Amino acid sequence: MKFRNFKMVDYVVYGSGCFDQLGEILAPRRKGDAPMIFFVDEYFQDKQAFLSRIPLQGKDKVVVIDVTYEPKTVTVDKIRDELKAEFGEVSGIIGIGGGSVMDMAKAVALMMTNPGSSADYQGWDLVKFPGVYKVGIPTISGTGAEVSRTCVLTGPTRKLGMNSDFTPFDQIVLDPSLTQTVEPNQRFYTAMDCFIHCVESLTGTYLNAFSQSYGEKAQELCEEIFLEKDTWDDDCDEKLMMASYAGGMSIAYSQVGVAHAVSYGLAYLLGTKHGIGNCIVFDKLEEFYPDGVKKFKEMVKKHNIDIPQGITKGLTDEQFDTMINVSLGMAPLWENALGKDWKEIMTRERLRKLYERL
Ligand code: NAD
Ligand code: ZN
């Protein structure tokens, strides 16, 4: 198909406090006594005031998701096996957390109905059957995972998402008040994922008016809250949540670029997390994104953020090769960033030099 026929999230509810409408939203989706399973970011595990707002009924269960590592295919398979053993069928999976928990929710929801291991479905359009009903509820803003058609997983041989028309959530609940407790450095790293999505989309060769409209708005919102405002308030949480949504919509119809391609290599080899990894790489990409990097550096300075340096120091040739292989494997990202001749522009030697600077 020449034009991408983009499958979107079915339902969106937005507004401060809208989380409390979740019970009503889930009611018609309950199938007999099959439970709703709530995946909750570990940050909330001892926050009783929050946990008591989860609309539990009957056999419903809260599963605390450990976010020390980004989602792995083995963990997805294990949680799926445990849920199947305990309940047989479930009515739905609700992911409450950041990109890690939302991706975990998408992946497990798909694996409840698809045979085998989630590693078998890392790639494009490999998922065979629709998953169970799934809901995404971000509690930190920036990744755009709430709107995307992928859930990024680290598997035995690669870090790659389950990209499919079955992957987007059936429902998302955008309640900016849930993000109030995010620690400022973490908030910045994840927010910059959104800012970088915008820069990569807006300067890419895949750009079109659809992506541009969302990307420009999302970038404008990021700049307003991180460069123009002097204190963080509820308005910032609201705007950042919508920036994340719009940034996700922007890349849905284009692609990300150099920062993501390079940071995937870091994540694969060193386990560097997505938000901070993108910041570490983007900080050194002035030759590719001069305006974006200049603004990024202003934001880092204004918010007094620590961007780690020297993380590839002392790595072996073999380790650099691993990162280069993972990175150059992301062909669409490079093509979007540098055009059809990207292989001549981004040679292994040039990429090695870039990795050495991180
Ligand atoms: P994350 O989900 O790992 O969360 C970051 C930290 O914030 C965690 O320590 C978490 O406990 C904490 N946190 C979350 N909500 C909080 C709250 N309300 N108060 C206090 N602390 C809170 O990080 P992330 O940056 O949101 O997501 C990164 C993940 O998203 C990666 O696995 C990446 O691959 C994935 N991702 C997916 C997509 C997609 O389209 N599916 C896009 C980009 C990134
Ligand atoms: Zn990203």
Coordinates of N, CA and C in Angstrom, one line a residue, residues 95-289:
G95 N -2.6 -0.4 31.6 CA -1.2 0.0 31.9 C -1.2 1.4 32.5
I96 N -0.8 1.5 33.8 CA -0.7 2.8 34.4 C 0.7 3.1 34.8
G97 N 1.4 4.0 34.0 CA 2.8 4.3 34.3 C 3.4 5.0 33.1
G98 N 4.7 4.9 32.9 CA 5.4 5.6 31.8 C 5.4 4.7 30.6
G99 N 6.3 5.0 29.7 CA 6.4 4.2 28.5 C 6.7 2.7 28.8
S100 N 7.4 2.4 29.8 CA 7.7 1.0 30.1 C 6.5 0.2 30.5
V101 N 5.6 0.8 31.4 CA 4.4 0.1 31.8 C 3.4 0.0 30.7
M102 N 3.3 1.1 29.9 CA 2.3 1.1 28.8 C 2.7 0.1 27.8
D103 N 4.0 0.0 27.5 CA 4.5 -1.0 26.5 C 4.3 -2.4 27.0
M104 N 4.5 -2.6 28.3 CA 4.3 -3.9 28.9 C 2.8 -4.3 28.7
A105 N 1.9 -3.3 29.0 CA 0.5 -3.6 28.9 C 0.1 -4.0 27.5
K106 N 0.6 -3.2 26.5 CA 0.3 -3.5 25.1 C 0.7 -4.9 24.8
A107 N 2.0 -5.2 25.2 CA 2.6 -6.5 24.8 C 1.9 -7.7 25.4
V108 N 1.6 -7.6 26.7 CA 0.9 -8.7 27.4 C -0.5 -8.9 26.8
A109 N -1.2 -7.7 26.6 CA -2.6 -7.8 26.0 C -2.5 -8.6 24.7
L110 N -1.5 -8.3 23.9 CA -1.4 -9.0 22.6 C -1.1 -10.5 22.8
M111 N -0.2 -10.8 23.8 CA 0.3 -12.1 23.9 C -0.8 -13.0 24.6
M112 N -1.8 -12.4 25.2 CA -2.9 -13.2 25.8 C -3.6 -14.1 24.7
T113 N -3.6 -13.6 23.4 CA -4.3 -14.3 22.3 C -3.4 -14.8 21.2
N114 N -2.1 -14.4 21.2 CA -1.2 -14.9 20.2 C -0.3 -15.9 20.7
P115 N -0.1 -17.1 20.0 CA 0.7 -18.2 20.5 C 2.2 -17.9 20.5
G116 N 2.9 -18.6 21.4 CA 4.4 -18.6 21.3 C 4.9 -17.5 22.2
S117 N 6.1 -17.0 21.8 CA 6.8 -15.9 22.6 C 6.7 -14.6 21.9
S118 N 6.7 -13.5 22.7 CA 6.6 -12.2 22.2 C 7.8 -11.9 21.3
A119 N 8.9 -12.6 21.5 CA 10.1 -12.4 20.6 C 9.8 -12.8 19.1
D120 N 8.8 -13.7 19.0 CA 8.4 -14.1 17.6 C 7.7 -12.9 16.8
Y121 N 7.3 -11.9 17.6 CA 6.5 -10.9 16.9 C 7.2 -9.5 16.9
Q122 N 8.5 -9.5 17.3 CA 9.2 -8.3 17.2 C 9.5 -8.0 15.7
G123 N 8.9 -6.9 15.2 CA 9.1 -6.6 13.8 C 7.8 -5.9 13.3
W124 N 7.5 -5.9 12.0 CA 6.4 -5.2 11.5 C 5.3 -6.2 11.0
D125 N 4.1 -6.0 11.6 CA 2.9 -6.7 11.1 C 3.0 -8.2 11.2
L126 N 3.6 -8.7 12.3 CA 3.8 -10.1 12.5 C 2.7 -10.6 13.5
V127 N 2.0 -9.7 14.2 CA 1.0 -10.1 15.2 C -0.2 -10.7 14.4
K128 N -0.7 -11.9 14.8 CA -1.8 -12.5 14.0 C -3.2 -12.2 14.4
F129 N -3.4 -12.1 15.8 CA -4.7 -11.9 16.3 C -4.8 -10.7 17.2
P130 N -6.0 -10.1 17.2 CA -6.2 -8.9 18.1 C -6.0 -9.4 19.5
G131 N -5.4 -8.5 20.3 CA -5.2 -8.9 21.7 C -6.5 -8.7 22.5
V132 N -6.3 -8.8 23.9 CA -7.5 -8.5 24.7 C -7.6 -7.0 24.8
Y133 N -8.7 -6.5 25.3 CA -9.0 -5.0 25.5 C -7.8 -4.4 26.3
K134 N -7.3 -3.3 25.9 CA -6.2 -2.7 26.6 C -6.4 -1.1 26.7
V135 N -5.9 -0.7 27.8 CA -6.0 0.8 28.2 C -4.7 1.3 28.6
G136 N -4.3 2.5 28.1 CA -3.0 3.1 28.5 C -3.3 4.4 29.3
I137 N -2.6 4.5 30.4 CA -2.8 5.6 31.3 C -1.4 6.2 31.7
P138 N -0.9 7.2 30.9 CA 0.4 7.7 31.2 C 0.4 8.4 32.6
T139 N 1.5 8.2 33.3 CA 1.7 8.9 34.6 C 3.0 9.8 34.5
I140 N 3.6 9.8 33.3 CA 4.8 10.6 33.0 C 4.7 10.9 31.5
S141 N 5.0 12.1 31.1 CA 4.7 12.4 29.7 C 5.9 12.5 28.8
G142 N 5.8 12.1 27.6 CA 6.9 12.3 26.6 C 7.1 11.3 25.6
T143 N 6.9 10.0 25.9 CA 7.3 8.9 25.0 C 6.3 8.9 23.8
G144 N 5.1 9.2 24.0 CA 4.1 9.1 22.9 C 3.6 7.6 22.8
A145 N 4.1 6.8 23.7 CA 3.7 5.3 23.7 C 2.1 5.2 23.8
E146 N 1.5 6.2 24.4 CA 0.0 6.2 24.5 C -0.7 6.2 23.1
V147 N 0.0 6.7 22.1 CA -0.7 6.7 20.8 C 0.0 5.9 19.7
S148 N 1.1 5.3 20.0 CA 1.9 4.6 18.9 C 1.3 3.2 18.6
R149 N 1.8 2.7 17.4 CA 1.4 1.3 17.1 C 2.5 0.3 17.3
T150 N 3.3 0.6 18.4 CA 4.3 -0.3 18.7 C 4.5 -0.4 20.2
C151 N 5.1 -1.5 20.7 CA 5.5 -1.6 22.1 C 7.0 -2.1 22.0
V152 N 7.9 -1.3 22.5 CA 9.3 -1.6 22.3 C 9.7 -2.7 23.3
L153 N 10.3 -3.8 22.8 CA 10.8 -4.8 23.7 C 12.2 -5.2 23.4
T154 N 13.0 -5.6 24.5 CA 14.3 -6.1 24.3 C 14.2 -7.6 24.3
G155 N 14.6 -8.2 23.2 CA 14.5 -9.7 23.1 C 15.8 -10.3 23.0
P156 N 15.9 -11.6 22.8 CA 17.2 -12.3 22.8 C 18.2 -11.8 21.7
T157 N 17.7 -11.3 20.6 CA 18.6 -10.9 19.6 C 18.5 -9.4 19.2
R158 N 17.4 -8.7 19.7 CA 17.3 -7.4 19.2 C 16.3 -6.6 20.2
K159 N 16.5 -5.2 20.0 CA 15.5 -4.4 20.7 C 14.6 -3.8 19.6
L160 N 13.4 -4.3 19.6 CA 12.5 -3.9 18.5 C 11.1 -4.1 19.0
G161 N 10.2 -3.3 18.5 CA 8.8 -3.3 18.9 C 8.0 -4.3 18.2
M162 N 6.8 -4.6 18.8 CA 5.8 -5.4 18.1 C 4.9 -4.3 17.4
N163 N 5.3 -4.0 16.1 CA 4.5 -3.0 15.4 C 3.4 -3.7 14.6
S164 N 2.2 -3.2 14.9 CA 1.0 -3.8 14.2 C -0.2 -3.0 14.4
D165 N -1.2 -3.3 13.6 CA -2.5 -2.6 13.7 C -3.2 -3.0 15.0
F166 N -2.8 -4.1 15.6 CA -3.5 -4.6 16.8 C -2.8 -4.0 18.0
T167 N -1.7 -3.3 17.9 CA -0.9 -2.8 19.0 C -1.5 -1.5 19.7
P168 N -2.1 -0.5 18.9 CA -2.6 0.7 19.7 C -3.6 0.3 20.7
F169 N -3.6 1.1 21.7 CA -4.6 1.0 22.8 C -6.1 1.1 22.3
D170 N -7.0 0.4 23.0 CA -8.4 0.7 22.7 C -8.9 2.0 23.3
Q171 N -8.2 2.3 24.4 CA -8.7 3.5 25.2 C -7.4 4.1 25.8
I172 N -7.3 5.4 25.8 CA -6.3 6.0 26.7 C -7.0 7.0 27.6
V173 N -6.4 7.2 28.8 CA -6.9 8.1 29.8 C -5.8 9.1 30.1
L174 N -6.0 10.3 29.6 CA -5.0 11.4 29.7 C -5.3 12.3 30.9
D175 N -4.8 12.0 32.0 CA -5.1 12.8 33.2 C -3.7 13.4 33.7
P176 N -3.5 14.7 33.4 CA -2.2 15.3 33.7 C -1.9 15.4 35.2
S177 N -2.9 15.3 36.0 CA -2.7 15.4 37.5 C -1.9 14.1 38.0
L178 N -1.9 13.1 37.2 CA -1.2 11.8 37.6 C 0.3 12.0 37.5
T179 N 0.8 13.1 36.7 CA 2.2 13.3 36.5 C 2.9 14.2 37.5
Q180 N 2.1 14.7 38.4 CA 2.6 15.8 39.3 C 3.8 15.4 40.1
T181 N 3.9 14.1 40.4 CA 4.9 13.6 41.3 C 6.3 13.2 40.7
V182 N 6.3 13.4 39.3 CA 7.6 12.9 38.6 C 8.7 13.9 39.0
E183 N 9.8 13.2 39.3 CA 11.0 14.0 39.8 C 11.6 14.8 38.6
P184 N 12.1 16.0 38.8 CA 12.4 16.9 37.7 C 13.4 16.4 36.7
N185 N 14.4 15.7 37.1 CA 15.4 15.2 36.1 C 14.7 14.2 35.2
Q186 N 14.0 13.3 35.8 CA 13.3 12.2 35.0 C 12.3 12.9 34.1
R187 N 11.6 13.8 34.6 CA 10.6 14.5 33.8 C 11.2 15.1 32.6
F188 N 12.4 15.7 32.8 CA 13.1 16.3 31.7 C 13.5 15.3 30.6
Y189 N 14.1 14.2 31.1 CA 14.6 13.2 30.2 C 13.4 12.6 29.3
T190 N 12.3 12.3 30.0 CA 11.2 11.8 29.2 C 10.6 12.8 28.3
A191 N 10.5 14.1 28.8 CA 10.0 15.1 28.0 C 10.8 15.4 26.7
M192 N 12.1 15.2 26.9 CA 13.0 15.5 25.8 C 12.9 14.4 24.7
D193 N 12.4 13.2 25.1 CA 12.0 12.2 24.1 C 11.0 12.8 23.2
C194 N 10.0 13.5 23.7 CA 9.0 14.2 22.9 C 9.7 15.3 22.0
F195 N 10.5 16.1 22.7 CA 11.1 17.2 21.9 C 11.9 16.6 20.7
I196 N 12.7 15.6 21.0 CA 13.5 15.0 20.0 C 12.7 14.3 18.9
H197 N 11.6 13.7 19.3 CA 10.7 13.1 18.3 C 10.3 14.3 17.3
C198 N 10.0 15.4 17.8 CA 9.6 16.6 17.0 C 10.7 17.0 16.1
V199 N 11.9 17.2 16.6 CA 13.0 17.7 15.8 C 13.3 16.7 14.7
E200 N 13.3 15.4 15.1 CA 13.6 14.4 14.1 C 12.6 14.2 13.0
S201 N 11.3 14.4 13.4 CA 10.2 14.3 12.4 C 10.2 15.6 11.5
L202 N 10.4 16.8 12.1 CA 10.3 18.0 11.4 C 11.4 18.3 10.4
T203 N 12.6 17.7 10.7 CA 13.8 17.9 9.8 C 14.0 16.7 8.9
G204 N 13.1 15.7 9.0 CA 13.3 14.4 8.3 C 12.9 14.5 6.8
T205 N 13.3 13.6 6.0 CA 12.9 13.6 4.6 C 11.5 13.0 4.4
Y206 N 11.0 12.3 5.5 CA 9.7 11.7 5.4 C 8.6 12.8 5.7
L207 N 9.0 14.0 6.0 CA 8.0 15.0 6.5 C 6.9 15.2 5.6
N208 N 5.7 15.4 6.1 CA 4.5 15.7 5.3 C 3.6 16.6 6.2
A209 N 2.6 17.2 5.7 CA 1.8 18.2 6.4 C 1.1 17.6 7.6
F210 N 0.8 16.3 7.6 CA 0.2 15.6 8.7 C 1.1 15.6 9.9
S211 N 2.3 15.1 9.7 CA 3.3 15.1 10.7 C 3.8 16.4 11.2
Q212 N 3.9 17.3 10.2 CA 4.4 18.7 10.5 C 3.4 19.4 11.5
S213 N 2.1 19.3 11.2 CA 1.1 20.0 12.0 C 1.2 19.6 13.5
Y214 N 1.3 18.2 13.7 CA 1.4 17.8 15.1 C 2.8 18.1 15.7
G215 N 3.9 17.9 14.9 CA 5.2 18.1 15.4 C 5.5 19.5 15.8
E216 N 5.0 20.5 14.9 CA 5.3 21.9 15.3 C 4.6 22.3 16.6
K217 N 3.3 21.8 16.7 CA 2.6 22.1 17.9 C 3.3 21.5 19.2
A218 N 3.7 20.3 19.1 CA 4.3 19.6 20.2 C 5.6 20.3 20.6
Q219 N 6.4 20.7 19.6 CA 7.7 21.3 19.8 C 7.4 22.7 20.5
E220 N 6.4 23.4 20.0 CA 6.1 24.7 20.5 C 5.7 24.6 22.0
L221 N 4.9 23.6 22.3 CA 4.5 23.4 23.7 C 5.7 23.1 24.6
C222 N 6.7 22.2 24.1 CA 7.9 21.9 24.9 C 8.7 23.2 25.1
E223 N 8.8 24.0 24.1 CA 9.6 25.2 24.3 C 9.0 26.2 25.2
E224 N 7.6 26.2 25.1 CA 6.9 27.1 26.0 C 7.2 26.7 27.5
I225 N 7.0 25.4 27.8 CA 7.1 25.1 29.2 C 8.6 25.0 29.7
F226 N 9.5 24.6 28.8 CA 10.9 24.5 29.3 C 11.7 25.8 29.1
L227 N 11.3 26.7 28.2 CA 12.1 27.8 28.0 C 11.5 29.1 28.5
E228 N 10.1 29.2 28.3 CA 9.5 30.5 28.7 C 9.0 30.6 30.1
K229 N 8.6 29.4 30.6 CA 8.1 29.4 32.0 C 9.2 29.4 33.0
D230 N 9.0 30.0 34.2 CA 10.0 30.0 35.2 C 9.7 29.0 36.3
T231 N 8.5 28.7 36.5 CA 8.2 27.7 37.5 C 7.3 26.6 36.9
W232 N 7.4 25.4 37.5 CA 6.6 24.3 37.0 C 5.2 24.3 37.7
D233 N 4.2 24.3 36.9 CA 2.8 24.3 37.5 C 1.9 23.3 36.8
D234 N 0.6 23.3 37.2 CA -0.3 22.3 36.6 C -0.4 22.5 35.1
D235 N -0.4 23.8 34.7 CA -0.5 24.1 33.3 C 0.7 23.4 32.5
C236 N 1.8 23.3 33.1 CA 3.0 22.6 32.4 C 2.7 21.2 32.3
D237 N 2.1 20.5 33.3 CA 1.8 19.1 33.3 C 0.8 18.9 32.1
E238 N -0.2 19.8 32.0 CA -1.2 19.6 31.0 C -0.7 19.7 29.6
K239 N 0.2 20.8 29.5 CA 0.8 21.0 28.1 C 1.7 19.9 27.7
L240 N 2.5 19.4 28.7 CA 3.5 18.3 28.4 C 2.7 17.1 28.0
M241 N 1.6 16.8 28.6 CA 0.8 15.6 28.3 C 0.3 15.7 26.8
M242 N -0.1 16.9 26.5 CA -0.6 17.0 25.1 C 0.6 17.1 24.1
A243 N 1.7 17.6 24.5 CA 2.9 17.6 23.6 C 3.3 16.1 23.3
S244 N 3.3 15.3 24.4 CA 3.6 13.9 24.2 C 2.7 13.2 23.2
Y245 N 1.4 13.5 23.3 CA 0.4 12.9 22.4 C 0.6 13.4 21.0
A246 N 0.8 14.7 20.8 CA 1.0 15.3 19.5 C 2.3 14.8 18.9
G247 N 3.4 14.7 19.7 CA 4.7 14.3 19.2 C 4.6 12.8 18.7
G248 N 3.8 12.0 19.5 CA 3.6 10.6 19.0 C 2.8 10.6 17.7
M249 N 1.8 11.5 17.6 CA 1.1 11.5 16.3 C 2.0 11.9 15.2
S250 N 2.9 12.8 15.5 CA 3.8 13.3 14.4 C 4.7 12.2 13.9
I251 N 5.3 11.4 14.8 CA 6.2 10.4 14.2 C 5.4 9.2 13.7
A252 N 4.1 9.1 14.1 CA 3.3 8.0 13.6 C 3.2 8.0 12.0
Y253 N 3.2 9.3 11.5 CA 3.1 9.4 10.1 C 4.4 9.9 9.5
S254 N 5.5 9.8 10.2 CA 6.9 10.1 9.6 C 7.8 9.0 10.3
Q255 N 8.9 9.5 10.9 CA 9.8 8.6 11.5 C 10.7 9.4 12.4
V256 N 11.4 8.7 13.3 CA 12.4 9.4 14.1 C 13.7 9.4 13.3
G257 N 14.8 9.8 14.0 CA 16.1 10.0 13.2 C 17.3 9.6 13.9
V258 N 18.4 10.4 13.8 CA 19.7 10.0 14.3 C 19.8 9.7 15.8
A259 N 19.2 10.6 16.6 CA 19.3 10.4 18.0 C 18.7 9.0 18.4
H260 N 17.6 8.7 17.9 CA 17.0 7.4 18.2 C 17.8 6.2 17.7
A261 N 18.3 6.3 16.5 CA 19.1 5.2 15.9 C 20.3 5.0 16.7
V262 N 21.0 6.0 17.2 CA 22.2 5.9 17.9 C 21.9 5.4 19.4
S263 N 20.8 6.0 19.9 CA 20.5 5.6 21.3 C 20.0 4.2 21.4
Y264 N 19.4 3.6 20.4 CA 19.1 2.2 20.4 C 20.3 1.3 20.6
G265 N 21.4 1.7 20.0 CA 22.7 0.9 20.2 C 23.1 1.0 21.7
L266 N 23.1 2.2 22.3 CA 23.4 2.3 23.7 C 22.5 1.4 24.6
A267 N 21.2 1.5 24.3 CA 20.3 0.7 25.1 C 20.6 -0.8 25.0
Y268 N 20.9 -1.2 23.8 CA 21.1 -2.6 23.6 C 22.3 -3.1 24.3
L269 N 23.4 -2.4 24.2 CA 24.7 -2.8 24.8 C 24.7 -2.5 26.3
L270 N 24.4 -1.3 26.6 CA 24.6 -0.8 28.0 C 23.4 -0.7 28.8
G271 N 22.2 -1.0 28.2 CA 21.0 -0.9 29.0 C 20.6 0.6 29.3
T272 N 21.2 1.5 28.6 CA 20.8 3.0 28.8 C 19.4 3.2 28.5
K273 N 18.7 3.9 29.4 CA 17.2 4.0 29.2 C 16.9 5.0 28.1
H274 N 15.7 4.9 27.5 CA 15.4 5.6 26.3 C 15.5 7.1 26.5
G275 N 14.9 7.7 27.5 CA 14.8 9.1 27.7 C 16.2 9.7 27.9
I276 N 16.9 9.2 28.8 CA 18.3 9.7 29.1 C 19.2 9.4 28.0
G277 N 19.1 8.2 27.4 CA 19.9 7.8 26.2 C 19.8 8.8 25.1
N278 N 18.5 9.2 24.8 CA 18.3 10.1 23.7 C 19.0 11.5 24.0
C279 N 18.9 11.9 25.3 CA 19.5 13.2 25.7 C 21.0 13.1 25.5
I280 N 21.6 12.0 26.0 CA 23.1 11.8 25.8 C 23.5 11.9 24.4
V281 N 22.8 11.3 23.5 CA 23.1 11.4 22.1 C 22.8 12.7 21.5
F282 N 21.6 13.2 21.7 CA 21.2 14.5 21.1 C 22.1 15.6 21.4
D283 N 22.6 15.6 22.6 CA 23.6 16.6 23.1 C 24.8 16.8 22.1
K284 N 25.1 15.7 21.4 CA 26.3 15.7 20.5 C 25.9 15.8 19.0
L285 N 24.6 16.1 18.7 CA 24.2 16.0 17.3 C 24.1 17.4 16.6
E286 N 24.9 18.4 17.0 CA 24.7 19.7 16.4 C 24.9 19.7 14.9
E287 N 25.7 18.8 14.4 CA 26.0 18.8 12.9 C 24.7 18.3 12.2
F288 N 23.9 17.5 12.8 CA 22.6 17.1 12.1 C 21.4 18.0 12.4
Y289 N 21.3 18.4 13.7 CA 20.2 19.2 14.1 C 20.6 20.5 14.8

